C-alpha positions as MATLAB code, in Angstrom:
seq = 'XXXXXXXXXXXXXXXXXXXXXXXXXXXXXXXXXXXXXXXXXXXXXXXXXXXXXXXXXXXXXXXXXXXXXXXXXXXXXXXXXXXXXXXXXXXXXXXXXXXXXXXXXXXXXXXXXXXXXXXXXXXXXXXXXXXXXXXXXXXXXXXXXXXXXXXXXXXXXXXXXXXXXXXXXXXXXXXXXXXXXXXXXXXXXXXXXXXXXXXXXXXXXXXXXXXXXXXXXXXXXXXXXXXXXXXXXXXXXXXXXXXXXXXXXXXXXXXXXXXXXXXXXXXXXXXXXXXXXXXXXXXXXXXXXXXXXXXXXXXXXXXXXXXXXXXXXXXXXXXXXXXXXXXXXX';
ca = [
     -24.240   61.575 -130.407;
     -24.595   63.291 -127.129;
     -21.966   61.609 -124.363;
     -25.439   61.217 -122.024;
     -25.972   62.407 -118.392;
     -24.529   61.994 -115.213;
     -21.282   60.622 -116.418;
     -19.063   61.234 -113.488;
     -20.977   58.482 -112.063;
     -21.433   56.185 -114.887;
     -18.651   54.041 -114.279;
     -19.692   53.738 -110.423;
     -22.641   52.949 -111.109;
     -21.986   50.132 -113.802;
     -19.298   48.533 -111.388;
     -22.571   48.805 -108.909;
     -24.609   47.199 -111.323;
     -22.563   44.556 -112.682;
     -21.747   43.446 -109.231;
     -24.848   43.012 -107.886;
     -26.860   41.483 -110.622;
     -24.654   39.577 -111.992;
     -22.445   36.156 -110.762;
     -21.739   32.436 -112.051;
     -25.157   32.087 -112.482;
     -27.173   34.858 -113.434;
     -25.765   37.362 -116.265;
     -27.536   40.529 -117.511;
     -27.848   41.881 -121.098;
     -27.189   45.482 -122.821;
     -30.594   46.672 -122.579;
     -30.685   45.776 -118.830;
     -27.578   47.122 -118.290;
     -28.974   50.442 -119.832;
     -32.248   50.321 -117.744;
     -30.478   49.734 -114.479;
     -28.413   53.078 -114.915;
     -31.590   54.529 -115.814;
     -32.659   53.901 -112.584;
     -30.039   56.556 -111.624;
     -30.589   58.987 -113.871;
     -27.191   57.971 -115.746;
     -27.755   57.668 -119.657;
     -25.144   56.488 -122.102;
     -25.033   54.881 -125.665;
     -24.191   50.960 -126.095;
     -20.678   51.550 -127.601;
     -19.470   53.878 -124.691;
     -21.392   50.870 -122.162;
     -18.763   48.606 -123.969;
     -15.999   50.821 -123.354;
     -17.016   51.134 -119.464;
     -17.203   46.998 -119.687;
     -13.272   46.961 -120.557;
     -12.423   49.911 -118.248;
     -14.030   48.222 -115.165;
     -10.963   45.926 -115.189;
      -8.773   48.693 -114.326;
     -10.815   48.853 -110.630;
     -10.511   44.749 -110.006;
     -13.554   43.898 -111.753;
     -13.011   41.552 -114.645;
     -16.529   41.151 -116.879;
     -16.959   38.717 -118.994;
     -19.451   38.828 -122.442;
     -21.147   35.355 -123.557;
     -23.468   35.377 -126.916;
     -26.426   33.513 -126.283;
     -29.072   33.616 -128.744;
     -29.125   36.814 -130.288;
     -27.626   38.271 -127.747;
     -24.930   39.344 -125.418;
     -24.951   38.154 -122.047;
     -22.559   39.759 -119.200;
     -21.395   39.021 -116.176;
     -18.336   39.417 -113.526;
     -15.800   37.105 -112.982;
     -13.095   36.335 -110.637;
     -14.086   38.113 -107.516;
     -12.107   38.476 -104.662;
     -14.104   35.942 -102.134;
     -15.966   32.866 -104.120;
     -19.226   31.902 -102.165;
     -17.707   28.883  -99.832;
     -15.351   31.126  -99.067;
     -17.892   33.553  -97.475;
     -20.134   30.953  -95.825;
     -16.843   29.747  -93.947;
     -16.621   33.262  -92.840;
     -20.468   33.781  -92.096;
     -20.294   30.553  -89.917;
     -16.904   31.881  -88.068;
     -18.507   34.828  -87.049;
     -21.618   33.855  -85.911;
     -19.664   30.971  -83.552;
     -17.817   33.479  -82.057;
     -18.517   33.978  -78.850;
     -16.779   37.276  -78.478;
     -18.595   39.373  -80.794;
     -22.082   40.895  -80.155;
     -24.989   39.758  -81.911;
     -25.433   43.181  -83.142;
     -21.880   43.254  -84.629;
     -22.624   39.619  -85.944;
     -25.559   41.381  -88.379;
     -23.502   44.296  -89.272;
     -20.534   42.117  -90.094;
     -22.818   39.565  -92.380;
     -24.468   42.351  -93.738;
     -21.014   43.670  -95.182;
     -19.917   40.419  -96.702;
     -23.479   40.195  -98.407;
     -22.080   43.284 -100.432;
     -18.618   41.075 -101.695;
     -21.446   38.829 -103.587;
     -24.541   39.546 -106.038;
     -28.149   40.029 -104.337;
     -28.481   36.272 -105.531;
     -25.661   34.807 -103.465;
     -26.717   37.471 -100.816;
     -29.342   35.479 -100.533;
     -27.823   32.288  -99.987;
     -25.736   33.609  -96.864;
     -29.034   35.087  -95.394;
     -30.103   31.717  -95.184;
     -26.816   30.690  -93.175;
     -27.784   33.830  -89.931;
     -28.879   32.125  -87.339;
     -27.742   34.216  -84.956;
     -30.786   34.806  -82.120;
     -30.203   33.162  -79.270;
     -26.857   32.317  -79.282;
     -24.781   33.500  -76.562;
     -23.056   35.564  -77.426;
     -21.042   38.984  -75.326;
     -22.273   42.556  -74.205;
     -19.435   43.904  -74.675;
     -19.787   46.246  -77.841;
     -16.545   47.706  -77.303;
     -14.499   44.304  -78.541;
     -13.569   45.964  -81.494;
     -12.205   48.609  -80.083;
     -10.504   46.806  -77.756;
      -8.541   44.441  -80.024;
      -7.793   46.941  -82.872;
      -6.056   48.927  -79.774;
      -4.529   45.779  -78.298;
      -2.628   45.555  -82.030;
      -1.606   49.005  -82.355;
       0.277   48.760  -78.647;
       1.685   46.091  -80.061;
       2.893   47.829  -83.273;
       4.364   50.787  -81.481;
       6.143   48.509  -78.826;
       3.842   49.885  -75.694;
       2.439   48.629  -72.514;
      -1.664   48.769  -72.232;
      -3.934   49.836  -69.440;
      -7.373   48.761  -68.539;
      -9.673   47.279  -66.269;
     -10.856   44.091  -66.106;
     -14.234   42.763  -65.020;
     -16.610   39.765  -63.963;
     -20.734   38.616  -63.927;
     -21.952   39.164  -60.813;
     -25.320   37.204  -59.428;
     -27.434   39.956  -60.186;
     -25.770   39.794  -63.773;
     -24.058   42.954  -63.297;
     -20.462   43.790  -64.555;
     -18.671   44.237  -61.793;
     -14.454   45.617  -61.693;
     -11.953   43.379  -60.468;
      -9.753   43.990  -57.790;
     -12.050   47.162  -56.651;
     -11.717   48.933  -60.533;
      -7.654   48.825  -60.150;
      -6.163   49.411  -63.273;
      -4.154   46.922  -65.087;
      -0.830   47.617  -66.474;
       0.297   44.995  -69.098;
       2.453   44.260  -71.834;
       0.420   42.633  -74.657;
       2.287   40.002  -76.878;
      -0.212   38.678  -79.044;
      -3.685   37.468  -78.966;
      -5.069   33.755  -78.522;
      -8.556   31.828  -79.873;
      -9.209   29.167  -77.373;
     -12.893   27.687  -76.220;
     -14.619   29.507  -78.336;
     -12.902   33.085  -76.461;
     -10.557   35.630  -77.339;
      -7.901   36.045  -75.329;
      -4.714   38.550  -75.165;
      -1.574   37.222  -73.983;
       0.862   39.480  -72.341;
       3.238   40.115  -69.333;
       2.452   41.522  -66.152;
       6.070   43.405  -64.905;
       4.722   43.229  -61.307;
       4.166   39.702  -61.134;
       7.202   38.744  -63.281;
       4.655   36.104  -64.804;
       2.894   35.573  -68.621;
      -0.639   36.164  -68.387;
      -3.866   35.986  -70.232;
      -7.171   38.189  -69.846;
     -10.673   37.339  -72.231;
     -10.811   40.080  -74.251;
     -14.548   40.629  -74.122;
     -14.012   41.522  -70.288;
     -11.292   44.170  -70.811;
     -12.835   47.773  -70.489;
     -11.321   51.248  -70.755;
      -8.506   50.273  -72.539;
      -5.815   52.884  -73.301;
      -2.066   52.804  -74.863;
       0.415   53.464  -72.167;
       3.857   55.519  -72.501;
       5.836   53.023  -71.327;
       7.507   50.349  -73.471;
       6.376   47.039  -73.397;
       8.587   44.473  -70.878;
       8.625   40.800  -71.156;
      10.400   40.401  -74.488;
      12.914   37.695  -73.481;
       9.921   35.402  -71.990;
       8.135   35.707  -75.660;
      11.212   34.722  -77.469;
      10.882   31.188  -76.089;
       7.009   30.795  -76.110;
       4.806   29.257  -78.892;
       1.596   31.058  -78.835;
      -0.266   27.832  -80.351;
       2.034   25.570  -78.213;
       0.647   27.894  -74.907;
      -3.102   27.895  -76.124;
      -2.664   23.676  -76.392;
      -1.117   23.055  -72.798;
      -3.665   25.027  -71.008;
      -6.947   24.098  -70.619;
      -9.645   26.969  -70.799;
      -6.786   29.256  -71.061;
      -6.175   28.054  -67.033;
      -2.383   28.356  -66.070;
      -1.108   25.791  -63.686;
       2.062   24.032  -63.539;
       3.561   23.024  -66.759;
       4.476   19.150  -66.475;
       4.677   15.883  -68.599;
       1.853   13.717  -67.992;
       1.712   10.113  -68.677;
      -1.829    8.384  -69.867;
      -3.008    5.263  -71.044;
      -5.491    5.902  -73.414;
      -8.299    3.548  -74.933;
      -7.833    3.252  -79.108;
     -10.980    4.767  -79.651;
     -10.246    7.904  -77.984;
      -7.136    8.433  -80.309;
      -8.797   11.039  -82.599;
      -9.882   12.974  -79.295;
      -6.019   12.480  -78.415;
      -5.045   14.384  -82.032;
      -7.569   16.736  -82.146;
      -6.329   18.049  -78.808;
      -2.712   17.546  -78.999;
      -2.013   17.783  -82.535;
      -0.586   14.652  -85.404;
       2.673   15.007  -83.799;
       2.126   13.750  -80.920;
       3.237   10.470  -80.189;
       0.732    7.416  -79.306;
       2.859    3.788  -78.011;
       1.180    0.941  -77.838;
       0.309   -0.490  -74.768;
      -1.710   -3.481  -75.448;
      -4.023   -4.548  -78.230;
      -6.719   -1.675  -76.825;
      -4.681    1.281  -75.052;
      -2.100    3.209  -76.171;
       0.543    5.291  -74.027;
       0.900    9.082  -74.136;
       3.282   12.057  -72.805;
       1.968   15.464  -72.934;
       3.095   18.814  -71.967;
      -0.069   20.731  -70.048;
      -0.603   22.849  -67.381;
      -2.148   20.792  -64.778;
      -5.124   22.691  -63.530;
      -8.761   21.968  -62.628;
      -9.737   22.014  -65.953;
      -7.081   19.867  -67.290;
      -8.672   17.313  -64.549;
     -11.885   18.018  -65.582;
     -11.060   17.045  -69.344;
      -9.502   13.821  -67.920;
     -12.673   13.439  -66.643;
     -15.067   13.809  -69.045;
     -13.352   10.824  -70.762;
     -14.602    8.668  -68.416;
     -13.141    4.924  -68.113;
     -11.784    5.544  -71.385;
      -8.157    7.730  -69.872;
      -6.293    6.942  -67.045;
      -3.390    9.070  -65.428;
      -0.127    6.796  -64.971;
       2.131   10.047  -63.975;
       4.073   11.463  -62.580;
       2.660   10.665  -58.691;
       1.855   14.463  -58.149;
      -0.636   15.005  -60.478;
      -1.798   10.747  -59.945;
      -2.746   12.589  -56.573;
      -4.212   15.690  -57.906;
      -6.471   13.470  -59.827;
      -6.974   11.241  -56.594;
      -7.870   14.485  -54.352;
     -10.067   15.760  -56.818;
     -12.242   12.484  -57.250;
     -11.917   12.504  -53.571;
     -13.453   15.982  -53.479;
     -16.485   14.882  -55.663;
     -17.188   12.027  -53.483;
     -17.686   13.982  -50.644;
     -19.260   16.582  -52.284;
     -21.719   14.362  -53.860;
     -21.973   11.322  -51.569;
     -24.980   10.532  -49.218;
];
């Protein structure tokens, strides 16, 4: 019998077909199988079809064969991402903050081809996406794919940095000065993306949002800063500052109402340890930097937290609810 037409691409297209049409739920028989690479003008008898079954295997793609009725039904096993799987990753990318809404689509639209047009379906429903704010900066992917390849090769990074202006305009920092850093790793915190690295000048560790980075280019120079890395924990830096604000690393003392002790773990982490105070507080030390924000946090908490030291940042607290008062106050 004749071997059939278009056979280069018989095997293509039956992976094609098989992984589209076919998952936990939906299988496909012989003589759909056989229409379908019809559709492409590929034609090819049922016993080489079986063959082509076996052989997709060799390119990941396990198919299994189920009688039901008269009949054969097929469909593909095992693949590399199982639905949950993707919806956790639909959901992380649309959250992100950092990537464009236009990148958001193109990225969803990708892992809808990992599933069948079914389960395509079902992360459809998941893109919500308008309206979310989200950056303008189209070139975040650029910028972190060459933020780890200076990293890789050991080199320093330049690029400008900018901010929103009123008339929501980008505008440069320091006049459009370029920035020469040594990048160390990069950081998720508050719903940003942030690169952590090591400014020679300053002689300090600092961090820059990665959606406001522009221009970016590898440098000749080798990257400096290597004994201040050795002693810093990325996640440890990303939990002691608040917003990604540096200020003055130092233990702080609270009393903290029971109810707030999940807000306590979610922050610090399980390790940290809670003393009891009375029957409704508990007492806490915690390594931050005290900044604004870290202030602001304290807060938000309301009646609820209460700095008990050390005096500086008792007073810190004091100045800033002094600040609001007169800021605020008839």
């Amino acid at each position: 019998m004749p071997k059939g037409t278009n056979q280069k691409l018989k095997l293509y297209r039956l992976a094609q077909i098989m992984l589209e049409n076919t998952d936990d739920e939906h299988y496909i028989t012989m003589p759909e199988i056989m229409e379908e690479l019809g559709k492409y003008e590929v034609t090819a008898d049922r016993k080489t079809i079986y063959a082509d079954l076996r052989d997709l295997s060799v390119l990941g793609i396990e198919v299994e064969g189920e009688p039901i009725g008269n009949r054969y039904h097929y469909r593909v096993v095992n693949r590399p991402f199982e639905l949950p799987e993707l919806k956790l990753l639909v959901d992380s990318i649309q959250s992100s903050k950092f990537i464009t809404e236009k990148k958001t689509n193109t990225l969803i639209k990708k892992l809808e081809k990992l599933v069948s047009k079914y389960d395509a379906q079902r992360l459809q429903r998941q893109v919500y996406v308008s309206g979310r704010i989200k950056t303008m900066n189209e070139s975040i992917y650029y910028t972190v794919d060459a933020i780890h390849n200076a990293i890789s090769e050991n080199k320093k990074i330049k690029f400008q940095y900018f901010q929103w202006n009123v008339k929501k305009e980008m505008e440069l920092r320091h006049g459009g000065a370029w920035y020469h850093i040594s990048p160390w790793g990069l950081s998720w915190d508050d719903e940003n993306y942030y690169m952590i690295g090591y400014d020679a000048e300053a002689q300090l560790i600092k961090h820059y949002r990665v959606d406001k980075m522009l221009h970016i280019r590898m440098s000749d120079e080798s990257r400096e800063g290597k004994e201040h890395f050795k002693k810093l924990d990325m996640a440890d830096y990303a939990k002691k500052s608040f917003g990604m604000f540096r200020g003055k690393e130092t233990s702080v003392k609270m009393l903290v109402n029971n109810s707030l002790a999940g807000v306590i773990i979610d922050r610090f982490g399980k390790d940290v340890m809670m003393i009891p105070e009375d029957a409704d507080h508990f007492r806490v030390n915690v390594d931050v930097h005290v900044s604004k924000q870290f202030l602001g946090w304290v807060f938000s908490l309301g009646e609820a937290v209460k700095i008990i030291g050390p005096d500086e940042v008792v007073e810190q607290m004091r100045g800033e609810a002094r600040r609001l008062m007169e800021q605020y106050g008839e």
